[in-house]
PDB file of C-alpha atoms in Angstrom:
ATOM      1  CA  UNK A  16      56.074   5.165  26.612  1.00 43.00           C
ATOM      2  CA  UNK A  17      51.945   4.374  27.070  1.00 44.00           C
ATOM      3  CA  UNK A  18      49.087   1.427  28.198  1.00 49.00           C
ATOM      4  CA  UNK A  19      45.989   2.480  26.949  1.00 47.00           C
ATOM      5  CA  UNK A  20      44.475   5.180  25.698  1.00 48.00           C
ATOM      6  CA  UNK A  21      46.850   8.830  27.159  1.00 56.00           C
ATOM      7  CA  UNK A  22      47.682   6.744  30.307  1.00 64.00           C
ATOM      8  CA  UNK A  23      51.710   6.331  30.397  1.00 72.00           C
ATOM      9  CA  UNK A  24      52.686   2.709  31.489  1.00 86.00           C
ATOM     10  CA  UNK A  25      53.134   1.347  34.515  1.00 96.00           C
ATOM     11  CA  UNK A  26      57.288   2.346  34.517  1.00 97.00           C
ATOM     12  CA  UNK A  27      58.023   0.786  37.689  1.00 98.00           C
ATOM     13  CA  UNK A  28      56.671  -2.297  36.820  1.00 97.00           C
ATOM     14  CA  UNK A  29      58.667  -1.964  34.000  1.00 97.00           C
ATOM     15  CA  UNK A  30      62.629  -2.015  36.021  1.00 98.00           C
ATOM     16  CA  UNK A  31      61.243  -4.248  38.469  1.00 98.00           C
ATOM     17  CA  UNK A  32      60.824  -6.753  35.398  1.00 98.00           C
ATOM     18  CA  UNK A  33      64.393  -6.132  34.454  1.00 98.00           C
ATOM     19  CA  UNK A  34      66.672  -4.724  37.622  1.00 98.00           C
ATOM     20  CA  UNK A  35      67.017  -9.592  38.143  1.00 97.00           C
ATOM     21  CA  UNK A  36      67.726 -10.097  34.199  1.00 97.00           C
ATOM     22  CA  UNK A  37      70.346  -6.965  33.498  1.00 98.00           C
ATOM     23  CA  UNK A  38      74.223  -8.190  32.908  1.00 97.00           C
ATOM     24  CA  UNK A  39      76.123  -5.663  35.971  1.00 97.00           C
ATOM     25  CA  UNK A  40      79.324  -5.276  34.858  1.00 94.00           C
ATOM     26  CA  UNK A  41      82.189  -6.560  36.840  1.00 90.00           C
ATOM     27  CA  UNK A  42      84.776  -4.211  37.895  1.00 88.00           C
ATOM     28  CA  UNK A  43      88.529  -4.881  39.326  1.00 80.00           C
ATOM     29  CA  UNK A  44      88.305  -1.403  41.690  1.00 71.00           C
ATOM     30  CA  UNK A  45      91.675  -0.737  43.436  1.00 56.00           C
ATOM     31  CA  UNK A  46      91.364  -1.224  47.226  1.00 50.00           C
ATOM     32  CA  UNK A  47      90.530   2.585  49.010  1.00 53.00           C
ATOM     33  CA  UNK A  48      93.103   4.853  49.762  1.00 51.00           C
ATOM     34  CA  UNK A  49      94.284   6.448  52.864  1.00 48.00           C
ATOM     35  CA  UNK A  50      93.442   9.168  54.358  1.00 50.00           C
ATOM     36  CA  UNK A  51      89.710  11.782  53.544  1.00 52.00           C
ATOM     37  CA  UNK A  52      88.791  10.563  49.821  1.00 57.00           C
ATOM     38  CA  UNK A  53      87.639  13.897  48.403  1.00 64.00           C
ATOM     39  CA  UNK A  54      83.466  15.554  48.974  1.00 73.00           C
ATOM     40  CA  UNK A  55      83.516  17.396  46.433  1.00 85.00           C
ATOM     41  CA  UNK A  56      82.221  15.676  42.750  1.00 90.00           C
ATOM     42  CA  UNK A  57      79.148  15.572  44.734  1.00 92.00           C
ATOM     43  CA  UNK A  58      79.116  18.796  45.982  1.00 92.00           C
ATOM     44  CA  UNK A  59      80.560  21.064  42.916  1.00 91.00           C
ATOM     45  CA  UNK A  60      77.449  19.315  40.778  1.00 91.00           C
ATOM     46  CA  UNK A  61      74.442  19.968  43.531  1.00 91.00           C
ATOM     47  CA  UNK A  62      76.237  23.911  43.356  1.00 91.00           C
ATOM     48  CA  UNK A  63      76.165  24.085  39.526  1.00 89.00           C
ATOM     49  CA  UNK A  64      72.930  22.197  38.861  1.00 84.00           C
ATOM     50  CA  UNK A  65      70.666  24.205  41.147  1.00 73.00           C
ATOM     51  CA  UNK A  66      72.516  27.056  42.789  1.00 59.00           C
ATOM     52  CA  UNK A  67      71.558  29.898  39.879  1.00 67.00           C
ATOM     53  CA  UNK A  68      67.589  29.124  40.504  1.00 75.00           C
ATOM     54  CA  UNK A  69      67.585  28.119  43.911  1.00 81.00           C
ATOM     55  CA  UNK A  70      70.441  28.672  46.473  1.00 88.00           C
ATOM     56  CA  UNK A  71      68.754  28.117  49.481  1.00 91.00           C
ATOM     57  CA  UNK A  72      67.919  24.695  48.251  1.00 91.00           C
ATOM     58  CA  UNK A  73      71.080  24.485  47.521  1.00 93.00           C
ATOM     59  CA  UNK A  74      72.855  25.165  50.911  1.00 94.00           C
ATOM     60  CA  UNK A  75      69.493  22.507  52.261  1.00 96.00           C
ATOM     61  CA  UNK A  76      71.158  19.593  49.583  1.00 96.00           C
ATOM     62  CA  UNK A  77      74.235  20.488  50.386  1.00 96.00           C
ATOM     63  CA  UNK A  78      73.507  19.870  54.816  1.00 97.00           C
ATOM     64  CA  UNK A  79      71.845  16.872  53.512  1.00 98.00           C
ATOM     65  CA  UNK A  80      75.181  15.573  51.810  1.00 97.00           C
ATOM     66  CA  UNK A  81      76.971  16.240  54.797  1.00 96.00           C
ATOM     67  CA  UNK A  82      74.144  14.436  56.496  1.00 97.00           C
ATOM     68  CA  UNK A  83      74.644  11.343  54.860  1.00 97.00           C
ATOM     69  CA  UNK A  84      78.303  11.461  54.636  1.00 96.00           C
ATOM     70  CA  UNK A  85      78.311  11.232  58.530  1.00 96.00           C
ATOM     71  CA  UNK A  86      75.730   8.511  57.738  1.00 98.00           C
ATOM     72  CA  UNK A  87      77.853   6.727  55.464  1.00 97.00           C
ATOM     73  CA  UNK A  88      81.260   6.865  57.690  1.00 95.00           C
ATOM     74  CA  UNK A  89      78.714   5.662  61.103  1.00 96.00           C
ATOM     75  CA  UNK A  90      77.973   2.430  58.488  1.00 95.00           C
ATOM     76  CA  UNK A  91      74.731   2.987  59.209  1.00 97.00           C
ATOM     77  CA  UNK A  92      72.186   0.131  57.294  1.00 97.00           C
ATOM     78  CA  UNK A  93      70.087   1.642  54.220  1.00 98.00           C
ATOM     79  CA  UNK A  94      66.654   2.478  54.522  1.00 98.00           C
ATOM     80  CA  UNK A  95      64.343   4.044  53.621  1.00 98.00           C
ATOM     81  CA  UNK A  96      63.655   6.240  57.512  1.00 98.00           C
ATOM     82  CA  UNK A  97      67.699   7.551  56.164  1.00 98.00           C
ATOM     83  CA  UNK A  98      66.638   8.801  53.474  1.00 98.00           C
ATOM     84  CA  UNK A  99      63.515  10.151  54.640  1.00 98.00           C
ATOM     85  CA  UNK A 100      65.927  12.009  57.230  1.00 98.00           C
ATOM     86  CA  UNK A 101      68.494  13.104  54.386  1.00 98.00           C
ATOM     87  CA  UNK A 102      65.156  14.552  52.574  1.00 98.00           C
ATOM     88  CA  UNK A 103      63.745  16.269  55.498  1.00 98.00           C
ATOM     89  CA  UNK A 104      66.750  18.852  55.903  1.00 98.00           C
ATOM     90  CA  UNK A 105      66.613  18.652  51.363  1.00 97.00           C
ATOM     91  CA  UNK A 106      62.537  19.426  51.211  1.00 97.00           C
ATOM     92  CA  UNK A 107      62.660  22.767  54.350  1.00 96.00           C
ATOM     93  CA  UNK A 108      59.966  19.622  55.937  1.00 94.00           C
ATOM     94  CA  UNK A 109      59.649  18.789  59.113  1.00 94.00           C
ATOM     95  CA  UNK A 110      57.766  15.271  57.931  1.00 94.00           C
ATOM     96  CA  UNK A 111      58.647  13.376  54.685  1.00 96.00           C
ATOM     97  CA  UNK A 112      57.145   9.882  53.774  1.00 97.00           C
ATOM     98  CA  UNK A 113      55.833   7.735  51.352  1.00 98.00           C
ATOM     99  CA  UNK A 114      54.405   8.555  48.594  1.00 98.00           C
ATOM    100  CA  UNK A 115      50.846   7.488  48.653  1.00 97.00           C
ATOM    101  CA  UNK A 116      49.561   8.360  45.300  1.00 96.00           C
ATOM    102  CA  UNK A 117      50.954   6.719  41.604  1.00 96.00           C
ATOM    103  CA  UNK A 118      53.863   9.023  40.086  1.00 95.00           C
ATOM    104  CA  UNK A 119      54.898  10.986  37.132  1.00 94.00           C
ATOM    105  CA  UNK A 120      58.753  12.018  35.549  1.00 92.00           C
ATOM    106  CA  UNK A 121      60.134  13.310  32.402  1.00 90.00           C
ATOM    107  CA  UNK A 122      57.143  15.278  32.005  1.00 87.00           C
ATOM    108  CA  UNK A 123      53.891  13.038  32.681  1.00 87.00           C
ATOM    109  CA  UNK A 124      56.121  10.111  30.232  1.00 89.00           C
ATOM    110  CA  UNK A 125      56.943   8.114  32.876  1.00 93.00           C
ATOM    111  CA  UNK A 126      54.359   7.285  35.703  1.00 95.00           C
ATOM    112  CA  UNK A 127      55.212   5.150  38.917  1.00 97.00           C
ATOM    113  CA  UNK A 128      52.817   2.583  40.844  1.00 97.00           C
ATOM    114  CA  UNK A 129      51.274   2.131  44.157  1.00 97.00           C
ATOM    115  CA  UNK A 130      50.991  -1.000  45.395  1.00 96.00           C
ATOM    116  CA  UNK A 131      50.502  -1.694  49.349  1.00 97.00           C
ATOM    117  CA  UNK A 132      53.213  -3.296  49.398  1.00 97.00           C
ATOM    118  CA  UNK A 133      55.696  -0.700  47.184  1.00 98.00           C
ATOM    119  CA  UNK A 134      57.235   0.428  49.799  1.00 98.00           C
ATOM    120  CA  UNK A 135      58.411  -3.102  51.548  1.00 98.00           C
ATOM    121  CA  UNK A 136      59.583  -3.706  47.868  1.00 98.00           C
ATOM    122  CA  UNK A 137      61.660  -0.907  48.412  1.00 98.00           C
ATOM    123  CA  UNK A 138      63.112  -1.274  51.179  1.00 98.00           C
ATOM    124  CA  UNK A 139      64.452  -5.234  49.899  1.00 98.00           C
ATOM    125  CA  UNK A 140      65.334  -2.587  47.393  1.00 98.00           C
ATOM    126  CA  UNK A 141      67.891  -0.565  49.609  1.00 98.00           C
ATOM    127  CA  UNK A 142      69.109  -3.685  51.906  1.00 98.00           C
ATOM    128  CA  UNK A 143      70.452  -5.077  48.301  1.00 98.00           C
ATOM    129  CA  UNK A 144      72.990  -2.043  48.622  1.00 98.00           C
ATOM    130  CA  UNK A 145      75.600  -3.850  50.730  1.00 96.00           C
ATOM    131  CA  UNK A 146      74.817  -7.736  48.644  1.00 96.00           C
ATOM    132  CA  UNK A 147      78.033  -9.318  48.677  1.00 93.00           C
ATOM    133  CA  UNK A 148      77.850 -10.597  44.830  1.00 93.00           C
ATOM    134  CA  UNK A 149      77.509  -7.555  43.422  1.00 96.00           C
ATOM    135  CA  UNK A 150      80.253  -5.355  42.943  1.00 96.00           C
ATOM    136  CA  UNK A 151      80.605  -1.550  43.731  1.00 96.00           C
ATOM    137  CA  UNK A 152      79.794   0.133  40.482  1.00 97.00           C
ATOM    138  CA  UNK A 153      76.477  -1.710  40.025  1.00 97.00           C
ATOM    139  CA  UNK A 154      75.010  -1.891  43.810  1.00 97.00           C
ATOM    140  CA  UNK A 155      75.965   2.079  43.428  1.00 97.00           C
ATOM    141  CA  UNK A 156      73.855   2.329  39.730  1.00 98.00           C
ATOM    142  CA  UNK A 157      71.129  -0.406  40.804  1.00 98.00           C
ATOM    143  CA  UNK A 158      70.645   1.685  44.268  1.00 98.00           C
ATOM    144  CA  UNK A 159      70.757   5.137  42.100  1.00 98.00           C
ATOM    145  CA  UNK A 160      68.212   3.505  39.489  1.00 98.00           C
ATOM    146  CA  UNK A 161      65.115   1.626  42.654  1.00 98.00           C
ATOM    147  CA  UNK A 162      65.435   5.315  43.627  1.00 98.00           C
ATOM    148  CA  UNK A 163      64.554   6.986  40.358  1.00 97.00           C
ATOM    149  CA  UNK A 164      62.168   4.756  39.656  1.00 98.00           C
ATOM    150  CA  UNK A 165      60.487   3.466  42.791  1.00 98.00           C
ATOM    151  CA  UNK A 166      61.018   7.463  43.488  1.00 98.00           C
ATOM    152  CA  UNK A 167      59.303   7.085  46.482  1.00 98.00           C
ATOM    153  CA  UNK A 168      58.844  10.700  48.037  1.00 98.00           C
ATOM    154  CA  UNK A 169      56.418  13.205  46.754  1.00 95.00           C
ATOM    155  CA  UNK A 170      59.565  15.796  45.035  1.00 95.00           C
ATOM    156  CA  UNK A 171      62.933  15.443  44.698  1.00 95.00           C
ATOM    157  CA  UNK A 172      64.110  12.289  44.441  1.00 97.00           C
ATOM    158  CA  UNK A 173      66.132  13.229  40.941  1.00 95.00           C
ATOM    159  CA  UNK A 174      67.690  15.015  44.288  1.00 96.00           C
ATOM    160  CA  UNK A 175      67.015  11.712  46.556  1.00 98.00           C
ATOM    161  CA  UNK A 176      68.694   9.235  44.358  1.00 98.00           C
ATOM    162  CA  UNK A 177      71.854  11.006  43.855  1.00 97.00           C
ATOM    163  CA  UNK A 178      71.996  11.613  47.991  1.00 98.00           C
ATOM    164  CA  UNK A 179      72.003   8.026  47.573  1.00 98.00           C
ATOM    165  CA  UNK A 180      74.834   7.414  45.400  1.00 98.00           C
ATOM    166  CA  UNK A 181      76.504   9.035  46.971  1.00 97.00           C
ATOM    167  CA  UNK A 182      75.774   7.126  50.686  1.00 97.00           C
ATOM    168  CA  UNK A 183      77.003   3.947  49.180  1.00 97.00           C
ATOM    169  CA  UNK A 184      79.752   4.400  47.747  1.00 96.00           C
ATOM    170  CA  UNK A 185      80.843   6.822  50.925  1.00 95.00           C
ATOM    171  CA  UNK A 186      80.319   4.273  52.924  1.00 95.00           C
ATOM    172  CA  UNK A 187      83.178   1.946  51.618  1.00 93.00           C
ATOM    173  CA  UNK A 188      85.670   4.235  51.601  1.00 92.00           C
ATOM    174  CA  UNK A 189      84.585   6.331  48.082  1.00 92.00           C
ATOM    175  CA  UNK A 190      83.773   9.756  46.856  1.00 87.00           C
ATOM    176  CA  UNK A 191      83.653  10.728  43.177  1.00 91.00           C
ATOM    177  CA  UNK A 192      85.627  13.476  41.632  1.00 89.00           C
ATOM    178  CA  UNK A 193      83.309  14.364  38.803  1.00 90.00           C
ATOM    179  CA  UNK A 194      79.404  13.301  38.984  1.00 93.00           C
ATOM    180  CA  UNK A 195      78.675  15.472  36.065  1.00 92.00           C
ATOM    181  CA  UNK A 196      78.954  12.652  33.558  1.00 92.00           C
ATOM    182  CA  UNK A 197      76.770  11.034  35.472  1.00 93.00           C
ATOM    183  CA  UNK A 198      73.681  13.532  34.720  1.00 89.00           C
ATOM    184  CA  UNK A 199      71.408  11.780  31.467  1.00 91.00           C
ATOM    185  CA  UNK A 200      67.728  10.555  31.809  1.00 93.00           C
ATOM    186  CA  UNK A 201      67.944   7.173  33.094  1.00 95.00           C
ATOM    187  CA  UNK A 202      64.481   4.959  31.680  1.00 95.00           C
ATOM    188  CA  UNK A 203      62.982   2.752  34.079  1.00 96.00           C
ATOM    189  CA  UNK A 204      63.147  -0.437  30.593  1.00 96.00           C
ATOM    190  CA  UNK A 205      66.642   0.099  29.743  1.00 97.00           C
ATOM    191  CA  UNK A 206      68.034  -2.436  30.693  1.00 97.00           C
ATOM    192  CA  UNK A 207      71.519  -2.031  28.620  1.00 97.00           C
ATOM    193  CA  UNK A 208      71.485   1.830  30.237  1.00 97.00           C
ATOM    194  CA  UNK A 209      71.276   0.512  33.676  1.00 98.00           C
ATOM    195  CA  UNK A 210      74.895  -1.311  32.814  1.00 98.00           C
ATOM    196  CA  UNK A 211      76.326   1.003  31.269  1.00 97.00           C
ATOM    197  CA  UNK A 212      75.384   3.352  33.932  1.00 97.00           C
ATOM    198  CA  UNK A 213      77.758   1.139  36.329  1.00 97.00           C
ATOM    199  CA  UNK A 214      80.663   0.816  33.688  1.00 96.00           C
ATOM    200  CA  UNK A 215      81.390   5.061  34.342  1.00 96.00           C
ATOM    201  CA  UNK A 216      80.875   4.268  38.048  1.00 96.00           C
ATOM    202  CA  UNK A 217      83.811   2.319  37.610  1.00 95.00           C
ATOM    203  CA  UNK A 218      85.006   4.463  35.300  1.00 93.00           C
ATOM    204  CA  UNK A 219      84.654   7.492  37.887  1.00 93.00           C
ATOM    205  CA  UNK A 220      85.723   5.776  40.937  1.00 92.00           C
ATOM    206  CA  UNK A 221      89.214   4.567  39.114  1.00 88.00           C
ATOM    207  CA  UNK A 222      90.134   8.429  38.016  1.00 82.00           C
ATOM    208  CA  UNK A 223      89.197   9.498  40.689  1.00 68.00           C
ATOM    209  CA  UNK A 224      91.290   7.169  43.019  1.00 62.00           C
ATOM    210  CA  UNK A 225      94.157   7.845  40.375  1.00 53.00           C
ATOM    211  CA  UNK A 226      93.755  11.779  40.774  1.00 50.00           C
TER     212      UNK A 226
END
């Protein structure tokens, strides 16, 4: 996990290297059902994972989730500016921009580099959340991982990734009843793990529509 003595390798570079090579699974999901899909899966996830240690932060992220759902219902395109709007609510800050330094996660075991075109590359990846020849679970999984491994914000990137996942699904009329199974460590150089995430999302989407 390192590049040079004591220096973590660039995990963002790893992700960008494997991203086009991932064998995303096919999926034959049911058409969206009539009526409003349930929103309790994501709300329960944020409440269970944050409320005991940060009740004010939980309130903010749930507010941001409602805003993301509203943006999805309006069919807004996914952009960094849209994500930054949610993140301002999550963090309680007036201004939230793209990070200006290399970022670290997992106790310093992953490092995400920064280049002059990093934000532009992230924007291009976000635009692919509507790629027509890729299934919804695969697009949602890929966009979630894009957010984790680009690590666009100085703080709160795990919450940003989950909000982005909720948005991509909700934009197509899909909301999960269960979100907790998604909570596991993801690594930037794990192509099989990325594909497995898409498979799991397909299972959760199908289960939610059958409940």
